[in-house]
């Protein structure tokens, strides 16, 4: 599949919690895990169910980065611990690639000031924060 | 109206499906169509109803691009087929303008790597992917 | 706390309106006010309630800017009036810092074209538009 999002993860649905309008879908990405909230209509049309292989798609500007010792708990469902692999700075933004604990690589776009303030460089540990409603799910057509 | 979003579409509400908390609003943009999910409170305060003229607003970084032959079905409600009109690259990001099948122009901001991987250049066909919850609706004050 | 988001506001919960799945949380930031929609699960796990101190976090690319005289009403819950303090342009994007009426500083990332079209420069008035579902809440760990 060719899609512009930097983060296209192949995974397997772990659990699917249906609601009236939305469903919460937990996806195992090898040893990492991502939670998505999608509409029940998507659950039906994509035939999502536990055990099914899916793609979890997250655009890089939708990923926040947090330092390890932030001392804060957040409302965002996905908070994934990793190590910075690469930082590539532009004029306003920078692209930061993180290797998660389970081996998954995740790309975030943040401002250059954020890179400086968090002291992000290869080897630094960081937490990637992703809202569950910002994860798009896909299945083979 | 002056707003920073690259995508401000004038359209007409086609159908409005009310829910307990949110409503799904389908908007005809000439021969293209966009689906938005907004709160029922917005439906009431903006007096949204079928037949009403609205503005549909989508920030360019909220638009993903997908190649035509991606072989994948996505949970995102809006998947709009078009042709690349223009690519303008920066240091990290690139702005891509698409002309949709119905004539509407749509702007996306993606990474430069995505432009290379998808082979995006004027004349290439592509699909713009937009989550329904990322569409803001507006009406004249 | 160290987080990559440009906007990390310290505030106090004013009102919390619980729903079946989501809650609407109004946060006083000194003399400014921000509305967030979070899941009821986050309300429980972070023990959110009126009077509690929280951090409200908004990534800069999630903030739209609108001119003062736009003549439009939007479905987005947060429309915060302010004055441009700073504009820093990159190749594709620009970072715009706004001082809100109540004194809070808010950063938005928009395209350079938007800066030109809205005539944004220090001293210009503008309205920051933020969807309530794009506000992440945090509490001390």
CSV table of C-alpha atoms in Angstrom, one decimal, chain B residues 37-135:
chain,number,residue,atom,x,y,z
B,37,UNK,CA,-19.2,14.5,12.0
B,38,UNK,CA,-20.1,17.4,14.3
B,39,UNK,CA,-21.8,17.6,17.7
B,40,UNK,CA,-25.6,17.9,17.9
B,41,UNK,CA,-24.9,21.1,19.8
B,42,UNK,CA,-23.3,22.5,16.6
B,43,UNK,CA,-26.2,21.2,14.6
B,44,UNK,CA,-28.6,23.3,16.8
B,45,UNK,CA,-26.5,26.4,17.2
B,46,UNK,CA,-25.6,26.7,13.5
B,47,UNK,CA,-29.1,25.5,12.5
B,48,UNK,CA,-27.7,22.8,10.2
B,49,UNK,CA,-30.3,21.0,8.0
B,50,UNK,CA,-30.6,19.4,4.6
B,51,UNK,CA,-30.5,22.0,1.9
B,52,UNK,CA,-28.6,24.6,3.9
B,53,UNK,CA,-25.4,26.2,2.4
B,54,UNK,CA,-22.3,25.6,4.5
B,55,UNK,CA,-18.6,26.0,4.5
B,56,UNK,CA,-16.6,22.8,5.0
B,57,UNK,CA,-13.1,23.5,6.4
B,58,UNK,CA,-10.2,21.1,6.5
B,59,UNK,CA,-6.6,22.0,7.5
B,60,UNK,CA,-4.1,20.8,4.9
B,61,UNK,CA,-2.0,18.6,7.4
B,62,UNK,CA,-5.2,16.6,8.2
B,63,UNK,CA,-5.4,15.3,4.6
B,64,UNK,CA,-3.6,12.0,3.8
B,65,UNK,CA,-2.8,11.0,0.2
B,66,UNK,CA,-3.0,7.5,-1.0
B,67,UNK,CA,-2.0,6.0,-4.4
B,68,UNK,CA,-4.8,4.9,-6.7
B,69,UNK,CA,-3.8,1.2,-6.5
B,70,UNK,CA,-3.3,1.0,-2.8
B,71,UNK,CA,-5.4,-2.2,-2.5
B,72,UNK,CA,-6.6,-1.2,1.0
B,73,UNK,CA,-10.0,-0.1,2.5
B,74,UNK,CA,-9.8,2.5,5.3
B,75,UNK,CA,-11.9,3.4,8.3
B,76,UNK,CA,-11.8,7.1,7.2
B,77,UNK,CA,-15.1,8.2,5.7
B,78,UNK,CA,-13.8,10.6,3.1
B,79,UNK,CA,-11.7,9.0,0.3
B,80,UNK,CA,-11.7,11.4,-2.7
B,81,UNK,CA,-10.2,10.5,-6.0
B,82,UNK,CA,-8.3,13.3,-7.8
B,83,UNK,CA,-5.3,14.3,-10.0
B,84,UNK,CA,-2.2,16.1,-8.7
B,85,UNK,CA,-2.2,19.7,-9.9
B,86,UNK,CA,0.9,21.0,-8.1
B,87,UNK,CA,3.6,19.9,-5.7
B,88,UNK,CA,5.6,22.5,-3.7
B,89,UNK,CA,8.4,21.0,-1.6
B,90,UNK,CA,9.9,22.5,1.6
B,91,UNK,CA,12.7,21.2,3.8
B,92,UNK,CA,10.6,18.6,5.7
B,93,UNK,CA,7.1,18.9,4.2
B,94,UNK,CA,5.5,19.4,0.8
B,95,UNK,CA,2.2,21.0,-0.2
B,96,UNK,CA,0.3,18.9,-2.7
B,97,UNK,CA,-2.8,20.4,-4.6
B,98,UNK,CA,-5.2,17.8,-6.0
B,99,UNK,CA,-8.1,18.4,-8.4
B,100,UNK,CA,-10.9,16.1,-7.4
B,101,UNK,CA,-13.1,14.3,-10.0
B,102,UNK,CA,-15.9,16.9,-9.6
B,103,UNK,CA,-13.5,19.8,-10.0
B,104,UNK,CA,-12.9,20.8,-6.4
B,105,UNK,CA,-9.3,21.7,-5.5
B,106,UNK,CA,-7.9,20.2,-2.3
B,107,UNK,CA,-4.6,20.9,-0.6
B,108,UNK,CA,-2.7,18.4,1.5
B,109,UNK,CA,0.6,18.8,3.5
B,110,UNK,CA,2.6,15.6,3.6
B,111,UNK,CA,6.3,14.8,4.1
B,112,UNK,CA,8.8,15.0,1.2
B,113,UNK,CA,9.5,11.3,1.5
B,114,UNK,CA,5.8,10.6,0.9
B,115,UNK,CA,5.8,12.7,-2.3
B,116,UNK,CA,8.8,10.6,-3.5
B,117,UNK,CA,7.3,7.2,-2.4
B,118,UNK,CA,3.9,7.9,-4.0
B,119,UNK,CA,5.6,9.4,-7.1
B,120,UNK,CA,3.3,12.5,-6.8
B,121,UNK,CA,3.7,15.0,-9.6
B,122,UNK,CA,1.3,17.0,-11.8
B,123,UNK,CA,-0.9,14.6,-13.6
B,124,UNK,CA,-0.5,11.6,-11.2
B,125,UNK,CA,-3.8,10.3,-9.8
B,126,UNK,CA,-4.2,10.0,-6.0
B,127,UNK,CA,-6.9,9.6,-3.3
B,128,UNK,CA,-7.3,12.2,-0.6
B,129,UNK,CA,-8.2,10.6,2.8
B,130,UNK,CA,-10.0,12.8,5.4
B,131,UNK,CA,-11.5,11.7,8.7
B,132,UNK,CA,-15.1,12.9,9.1
B,133,UNK,CA,-14.3,14.3,12.6
B,134,UNK,CA,-11.6,16.5,11.0
B,135,UNK,CA,-14.1,18.6,9.0
